[in-house]
Amino acid sequence: MVIAQQTAAAPDAARTFPKGFLWGSATAAYQIEGAAAEDGRTPSIWDTYARTPGRVRNGDTGDIATDHYHRRSEDVALMAELGLGAYRFSLAWPRIQPTGRGPAVQKGLDFYRRLVDELLEKDIQPVATLYHWDLPQELEDAGGWPERATAERFAAYAALAADALGDRVKTWTTLNEPWCSAFLGYGSGVHAPGRTDPVAALRAAHHLNLGHGLAVQALRDRLRADAQVSVTLNIHHVRPLTATGADADAVRRIDALANRVFTGPMLNGAYPEDLFKDTAELTDWSFVQDGDLPLIHQPLDFLGVNYYSPTVVSEADDSGTHTSDGHGHSAHSPWPGADRVAFHQPPGDTTAMGWAIDPSGLHELLRRLASDFPGLPLVITENGAAFDDYADPSGQVNDPARIAYVRGHLAAVHQAILDGADVRGYFLWSLLDNFEWAHGYSKRFGAVYVDYPTGTRIPKASARWYSQVARTGVLPAV
């Protein structure tokens, strides 16, 4: 197998990051909070999905998760101990506005007020994400993201959050990985709400874009002038299997569906024309109304970038399959209009998720973004790896593979900065082992090991290693 467009590995020397580079870690509400029915919180689409037999491995749910709702102070103390400069967390929409309509529940907001106050007391910058996939179930019952009303409801929720926390939180993210929400949630069905309708997936993508734009406006209307507003995208770094024109066209198709469906309207004010042509047999895109694109195209202070592994594609023959795209197995594709594209496992070592370990993809991706969107700062809002971690008889968790993974990707970030990319920060995914969506508790991404029966937290060797990098801004030599 020939993989095109690879770059040489970065040297294994010590590297110093720019002064002021932001070092943090990240989590998501449904994955860690638990307390699923406390203080007014009502079900989200992930509560419903996880409680549906056969959807999540071992029947796991986020009902308890890592119990962060009750162990908040302990977790903030851990962040301080590790020397983190920032913490990226998400707000649970059904905890703040249980039905997706009406006034906020103050007990829900109080949890986040206390969290932010404790972070600030420890000199940890709070970075709040409005939406990390936990749509209130009542809004899904009314049609979910394929419906325009959900975007409008999202803007109202953003206003509630900004009114409550805007005096404390200066950095905001509207959406986390809207590609997953749209195409895994409504296309392949491997994420909540588990629908399998390609047209609904495309409609959801547009209304997530619209919700983003409306939320940016709501935030700007309420936040201080020095506040920063962003969006986080899981930009796919797509490579062709071979250097043929057919495989190059496969890259173009997937790039349109994975990346440009969001970067086009959000950052350039227009959808790519080739996306319309590729999906013309499915929809005429008439759900894009006059005036939508200017609403979506809002100025941003930075772009959040999530990266784990590259994507390799080719033109499909009659045996082409989507099962190697890294996003879970389904009889339904998350790639509407791309039936003639096949996905391939990249070469080399993999994580416990089966994802290829390839820092060069992050380097190439950052260089591309810097070229495509000059003047827009970038922040790595998620990067990390799952491995089969365990506590040894002495109670220690040694994870050298994770240290090697993170070090390689930080070296790629540093090289991208040297090459001219304006990268301002890095958030390790994840602070804690947690509920890993359809994989339940079977995959461990955390820098901190969680013993799920007791809730005990044990910083892994990688946490101590990352702590030193965060404190010094120096990536040590191997």
XYZ file of C-alpha atoms in Angstrom:
478
model
C 0.000 0.000 0.000
C 1.342 3.438 -0.977
C 0.458 6.451 1.158
C 0.983 9.805 -0.539
C 1.755 13.202 1.049
C 3.723 12.111 4.104
C 6.338 14.352 5.740
C 9.532 13.481 7.548
C 9.452 12.947 11.297
C 10.557 15.860 13.476
C 13.939 15.638 15.248
C 13.870 14.324 18.815
C 15.519 17.380 20.380
C 14.232 19.492 23.250
C 11.896 22.262 22.079
C 10.835 25.481 23.795
C 7.345 26.812 23.103
C 6.607 30.536 22.758
C 6.075 32.590 25.886
C 2.387 32.738 26.772
C 1.561 29.429 25.074
C -1.500 28.039 26.861
C -1.260 24.569 28.390
C -4.432 22.816 29.463
C -6.562 19.714 29.494
C -10.146 19.085 28.435
C -13.293 17.147 29.321
C -16.972 16.985 28.328
C -19.962 17.191 30.652
C -21.740 13.935 29.823
C -18.489 11.994 29.954
C -17.560 13.017 33.510
C -20.320 14.725 35.473
C -22.781 11.986 36.379
C -25.646 13.236 38.588
C -27.867 12.613 35.585
C -31.143 13.335 37.389
C -30.022 15.763 40.108
C -30.878 19.434 40.650
C -33.322 19.655 37.772
C -31.272 18.025 35.031
C -33.380 16.124 32.507
C -32.300 13.572 29.881
C -30.146 14.504 26.944
C -29.969 12.540 23.711
C -26.944 10.727 25.144
C -28.900 9.613 28.211
C -31.544 8.176 25.916
C -29.046 6.618 23.525
C -26.958 5.019 26.279
C -30.033 3.517 27.912
C -31.102 1.889 24.636
C -29.978 -1.767 24.616
C -27.203 -2.508 22.173
C -26.121 1.070 21.621
C -23.218 1.327 24.112
C -20.688 -1.349 25.005
C -21.587 -3.290 28.136
C -24.762 -1.220 28.534
C -22.703 1.574 30.121
C -24.294 4.975 30.728
C -23.179 8.374 31.966
C -25.504 8.255 34.974
C -22.516 8.332 37.337
C -19.545 8.665 34.959
C -16.575 9.872 37.045
C -18.910 11.654 39.482
C -17.308 15.015 38.731
C -20.530 16.737 39.796
C -19.786 15.709 43.381
C -15.981 15.597 43.139
C -15.497 18.929 41.423
C -13.185 20.395 44.063
C -11.001 17.294 44.085
C -10.637 17.483 40.315
C -9.776 21.190 40.350
C -7.139 20.463 43.002
C -5.704 17.814 40.658
C -5.491 20.364 37.845
C -3.633 22.760 40.111
C -1.303 19.998 41.241
C -0.499 19.278 37.599
C 0.211 22.935 36.889
C -2.427 23.374 34.188
C -2.880 26.896 32.929
C -6.338 26.266 31.500
C -9.245 23.835 31.695
C -11.612 23.314 28.798
C -14.963 21.924 29.939
C -18.451 21.810 28.489
C -21.705 23.036 29.938
C -24.515 20.490 30.044
C -27.421 22.081 28.211
C -30.054 19.906 30.001
C -28.542 20.849 33.361
C -28.896 24.561 32.637
C -32.071 24.582 30.532
C -33.660 21.141 30.945
C -36.232 21.279 28.171
C -34.185 23.451 25.844
C -36.665 26.245 26.426
C -37.473 28.789 29.085
C -35.471 30.152 32.009
C -32.298 28.635 33.379
C -32.216 26.335 36.387
C -30.143 28.153 38.967
C -28.871 24.991 40.672
C -27.390 23.902 37.374
C -25.750 27.255 36.807
C -24.516 27.287 40.397
C -22.475 24.151 39.733
C -20.633 25.923 36.923
C -20.301 29.133 38.906
C -18.582 27.203 41.699
C -16.409 25.314 39.214
C -15.254 28.529 37.556
C -14.646 30.268 40.876
C -12.480 27.387 42.058
C -10.531 27.396 38.789
C -9.879 31.109 39.059
C -8.766 30.722 42.662
C -6.125 28.270 41.398
C -5.094 30.577 38.513
C -6.522 28.149 35.962
C -8.206 29.798 32.982
C -11.734 28.453 32.377
C -12.592 27.700 28.756
C -16.302 26.946 28.371
C -17.819 24.944 25.523
C -21.537 25.457 25.073
C -22.273 22.209 23.247
C -20.473 18.879 23.468
C -23.266 16.713 22.080
C -25.809 16.635 24.947
C -28.908 18.045 23.248
C -31.940 18.110 25.568
C -34.094 15.126 24.633
C -37.201 17.289 24.311
C -35.552 19.218 21.485
C -34.689 15.978 19.726
C -38.287 14.868 20.152
C -39.257 18.074 18.332
C -36.928 17.204 15.438
C -33.423 17.850 16.738
C -30.627 19.482 14.765
C -32.212 18.794 11.360
C -34.773 21.449 12.320
C -34.092 25.186 12.181
C -35.784 25.789 15.525
C -32.986 23.926 17.318
C -30.443 26.494 16.106
C -32.657 29.256 17.459
C -33.030 27.467 20.786
C -29.258 27.072 20.960
C -28.774 30.816 20.651
C -31.191 31.401 23.538
C -29.289 28.874 25.652
C -25.995 30.603 24.782
C -27.467 33.857 26.052
C -28.434 32.238 29.367
C -24.951 30.834 29.830
C -23.255 34.124 28.959
C -25.492 36.094 31.310
C -24.622 33.748 34.174
C -20.918 33.156 33.571
C -19.726 35.969 31.346
C -18.309 37.910 34.280
C -16.057 34.932 35.082
C -15.344 33.176 31.785
C -13.447 35.042 29.083
C -12.990 32.216 26.568
C -15.966 30.509 24.928
C -16.488 27.803 22.325
C -19.848 27.384 20.623
C -19.747 23.805 19.291
C -17.429 20.862 19.733
C -17.006 18.734 16.612
C -20.282 19.481 14.830
C -19.265 16.884 12.228
C -19.808 14.151 14.811
C -23.139 15.639 15.900
C -24.431 15.770 12.336
C -22.948 12.793 10.550
C -22.451 10.243 13.326
C -25.643 11.263 15.117
C -27.968 11.499 12.112
C -26.075 9.656 9.342
C -24.424 6.464 10.570
C -26.274 6.393 13.901
C -23.217 5.387 15.953
C -23.688 8.480 18.141
C -26.788 9.934 19.719
C -29.534 10.301 18.713
C -28.826 7.261 16.536
C -30.695 8.262 13.401
C -29.632 7.007 9.955
C -30.906 9.506 7.399
C -28.316 11.115 5.070
C -30.528 14.101 4.306
C -31.159 14.686 8.014
C -27.383 14.629 8.509
C -26.890 17.373 5.927
C -29.754 19.405 7.382
C -28.227 18.973 10.833
C -24.861 20.200 9.581
C -26.437 23.383 8.277
C -28.436 24.049 11.414
C -25.378 23.425 13.577
C -23.623 26.041 11.458
C -26.548 28.385 11.919
C -26.693 27.699 15.640
C -22.997 28.519 15.862
C -23.460 31.865 14.138
C -26.482 32.818 16.224
C -24.674 31.775 19.407
C -21.639 33.890 18.504
C -23.939 36.884 18.146
C -25.603 36.138 21.490
C -22.226 35.815 23.198
C -20.832 39.003 21.652
C -23.916 40.918 22.782
C -23.323 39.900 26.409
C -19.613 39.358 26.941
C -16.926 41.873 27.697
C -14.976 43.324 24.795
C -11.884 41.292 25.684
C -13.729 37.955 25.639
C -12.664 35.356 23.083
C -15.173 33.354 21.053
C -14.351 30.278 18.993
C -15.596 27.022 17.543
C -13.880 23.617 17.730
C -13.776 21.420 14.619
C -12.365 17.931 14.212
C -10.674 18.801 10.958
C -9.973 15.559 9.104
C -6.489 15.385 7.628
C -7.352 13.410 4.496
C -4.682 11.654 2.428
C -5.034 9.691 -0.817
C -4.086 6.036 -0.848
C -2.188 6.546 -4.100
C -1.236 9.496 -6.292
C -3.938 8.754 -8.888
C -6.463 11.356 -9.950
C -9.305 9.121 -8.794
C -7.905 8.989 -5.261
C -7.343 12.740 -5.318
C -11.030 13.149 -6.117
C -11.896 10.860 -3.186
C -9.887 13.214 -0.952
C -11.802 16.182 -2.367
C -15.171 14.570 -1.632
C -14.315 13.666 1.947
C -12.668 17.024 2.571
C -15.914 18.707 1.529
C -18.053 16.540 3.825
C -15.662 16.443 6.767
C -14.176 19.934 6.741
C -15.393 22.461 4.213
C -19.070 21.923 5.076
C -18.166 23.830 8.273
C -15.128 25.944 7.431
C -16.806 27.175 4.233
C -19.783 28.952 5.806
C -18.149 29.672 9.180
C -14.876 31.102 7.915
C -15.505 32.035 4.266
C -19.231 32.805 4.242
C -20.201 30.190 1.637
C -20.698 26.470 1.208
C -18.362 24.815 -1.305
C -20.024 24.327 -4.676
C -18.595 20.837 -5.068
C -20.411 19.780 -1.888
C -23.706 20.811 -3.477
C -22.874 18.856 -6.640
C -21.750 15.744 -4.752
C -24.986 15.614 -2.745
C -27.404 16.820 -5.448
C -29.086 13.417 -5.710
C -29.973 13.638 -2.012
C -31.059 17.238 -1.521
C -31.286 20.617 -3.203
C -30.149 22.327 0.037
C -33.294 24.455 0.051
C -33.117 24.411 3.869
C -30.385 27.063 3.511
C -32.467 30.223 3.680
C -31.639 33.692 2.418
C -29.528 35.483 4.999
C -28.248 32.315 6.680
C -24.695 32.576 5.404
C -24.006 36.068 6.802
C -25.433 34.873 10.132
C -23.076 31.875 10.154
C -20.020 33.856 9.038
C -19.152 35.552 12.320
C -15.687 36.852 13.278
C -13.829 34.425 15.554
C -10.894 35.015 17.872
C -9.385 31.590 17.200
C -10.207 28.204 15.692
C -10.168 25.147 17.939
C -8.610 22.117 16.245
C -9.128 18.516 17.398
C -6.747 15.941 15.934
C -6.107 12.283 16.691
C -5.186 10.487 13.461
C -5.135 10.978 9.683
C -7.738 9.618 7.261
C -6.726 7.630 4.180
C -9.123 7.259 1.242
C -9.292 5.964 -2.299
C -11.791 5.513 -5.064
C -13.946 2.536 -4.123
C -14.418 -0.557 -6.197
C -17.472 -2.753 -5.765
C -16.103 -3.971 -2.427
C -15.562 -0.439 -1.064
C -16.511 0.024 2.565
C -16.793 2.758 5.154
C -15.879 0.566 8.086
C -12.231 1.718 8.219
C -12.944 5.419 8.638
C -12.273 5.215 12.389
C -15.723 6.391 13.424
C -17.430 3.146 14.406
C -19.172 0.357 12.560
C -22.594 0.812 11.021
C -24.568 -0.436 8.063
C -25.184 3.229 7.295
C -22.558 5.658 6.057
C -21.732 8.982 7.727
C -20.589 10.220 4.294
C -23.652 11.207 2.209
C -22.876 11.434 -1.482
C -19.550 9.594 -1.114
C -20.574 6.041 -1.908
C -17.621 5.649 -4.272
C -15.033 6.407 -1.596
C -13.224 3.666 0.340
C -11.433 4.179 3.654
C -8.179 2.475 4.597
C -6.328 1.859 7.828
C -3.178 4.013 7.840
C 0.062 2.109 8.388
C 1.995 1.965 11.641
C 1.259 1.641 15.334
C -2.228 2.269 16.667
C -3.904 3.302 19.890
C -6.476 1.204 21.755
C -9.096 2.841 19.518
C -7.374 1.351 16.464
C -6.362 4.853 15.318
C -3.008 5.261 13.606
C -0.356 7.178 15.522
C 0.908 9.784 13.059
C 2.028 13.212 14.336
C 2.997 14.263 10.810
C -0.713 14.554 10.048
C -1.097 17.227 12.730
C 1.894 19.147 11.389
C 0.506 19.073 7.855
C -2.977 19.990 9.052
C -1.782 23.044 10.980
C 0.224 24.238 8.014
C -2.814 23.881 5.789
C -5.057 25.799 8.173
C -2.476 28.558 8.517
C -2.382 28.834 4.726
C -6.135 28.629 4.179
C -7.088 31.036 6.977
C -4.210 33.481 7.453
C -4.545 35.716 10.488
C -6.792 33.274 12.376
C -5.038 31.925 15.501
C -5.262 28.191 16.161
C -5.557 26.256 19.408
C -5.261 22.480 19.721
C -8.407 21.888 21.771
C -8.129 18.081 21.809
C -5.268 15.686 21.211
C -4.546 12.476 23.055
C -4.798 8.707 22.948
C -6.492 5.739 24.557
C -4.349 2.853 25.774
C -5.052 -0.181 27.947
C -3.957 1.403 31.215
C -4.048 -0.337 34.578
C -2.869 0.307 38.123
C 0.030 -1.958 39.098
C 0.267 -3.634 42.546
C 1.943 -0.523 43.950
C -0.953 1.649 42.777
C 1.007 3.329 39.976
C -0.163 3.716 36.387
C 2.692 3.725 33.895
C 1.745 4.685 30.357
C 4.879 5.219 28.265
C 2.931 4.828 25.023
C 0.830 7.886 25.885
C 3.906 9.928 26.735
C 5.418 8.992 23.365
C 2.144 9.862 21.598
C 1.814 13.275 23.227
C 5.479 14.095 22.844
C 5.353 13.303 19.118
C 2.302 15.466 18.575
C 3.686 18.350 20.610
C 6.829 18.194 18.489
C 4.569 18.444 15.422
C 2.830 21.498 16.907
C 6.176 23.121 17.667
C 7.401 22.497 14.133
C 4.210 24.000 12.729
C 4.817 27.110 14.823
C 8.363 27.342 13.441
C 6.855 27.009 9.970
C 4.617 30.018 10.580
C 1.372 28.603 12.014
C -0.058 30.817 14.755
C -0.806 28.112 17.324
C -1.601 29.596 20.739
C -2.294 26.594 22.981
C -2.672 22.854 23.507
C -5.314 20.976 25.494
C -4.595 17.346 26.297
C -7.542 15.006 25.919
C -8.533 14.051 28.473
C -8.003 15.106 32.058
C -9.773 11.991 33.365
C -10.598 8.532 32.141
C -14.296 8.752 31.373
C -17.376 7.548 29.487
C -16.078 7.194 25.941
C -19.410 7.471 24.114
C -20.428 4.233 22.355
C -17.353 2.494 23.808
C -18.624 3.065 27.343
C -15.877 2.749 29.948
C -13.755 0.374 27.874
C -11.368 3.034 26.519
C -9.130 5.171 28.720
C -7.986 8.535 27.356
C -7.243 10.200 30.685
C -4.011 11.615 32.032
C -5.586 10.678 35.365
C -6.652 7.081 35.929
C -10.128 6.598 37.406
C -11.002 3.472 39.353
C -14.667 3.421 38.408
C -16.029 1.353 41.333
C -14.513 3.728 43.914
C -13.989 6.911 41.908
C -10.369 7.076 43.069
C -8.158 9.295 40.904
C -4.537 8.282 40.196
C -2.384 10.579 38.043
C -0.641 8.452 35.428
C 3.011 8.794 34.540
C 1.902 10.813 31.518
C 0.173 13.316 33.811
C 3.410 13.937 35.686
C 5.317 14.209 32.419
C 2.779 16.629 30.931
C 2.802 18.641 34.147
C 6.502 19.328 33.699
C 5.967 20.415 30.093
C 3.093 22.695 31.102
C 5.073 24.290 33.928
C 8.213 24.929 31.891
C 6.972 25.303 28.307
C 9.785 22.980 27.288
C 9.237 19.709 25.448
C 12.121 17.503 26.626
C 14.259 15.419 24.322
C 13.456 11.727 24.111
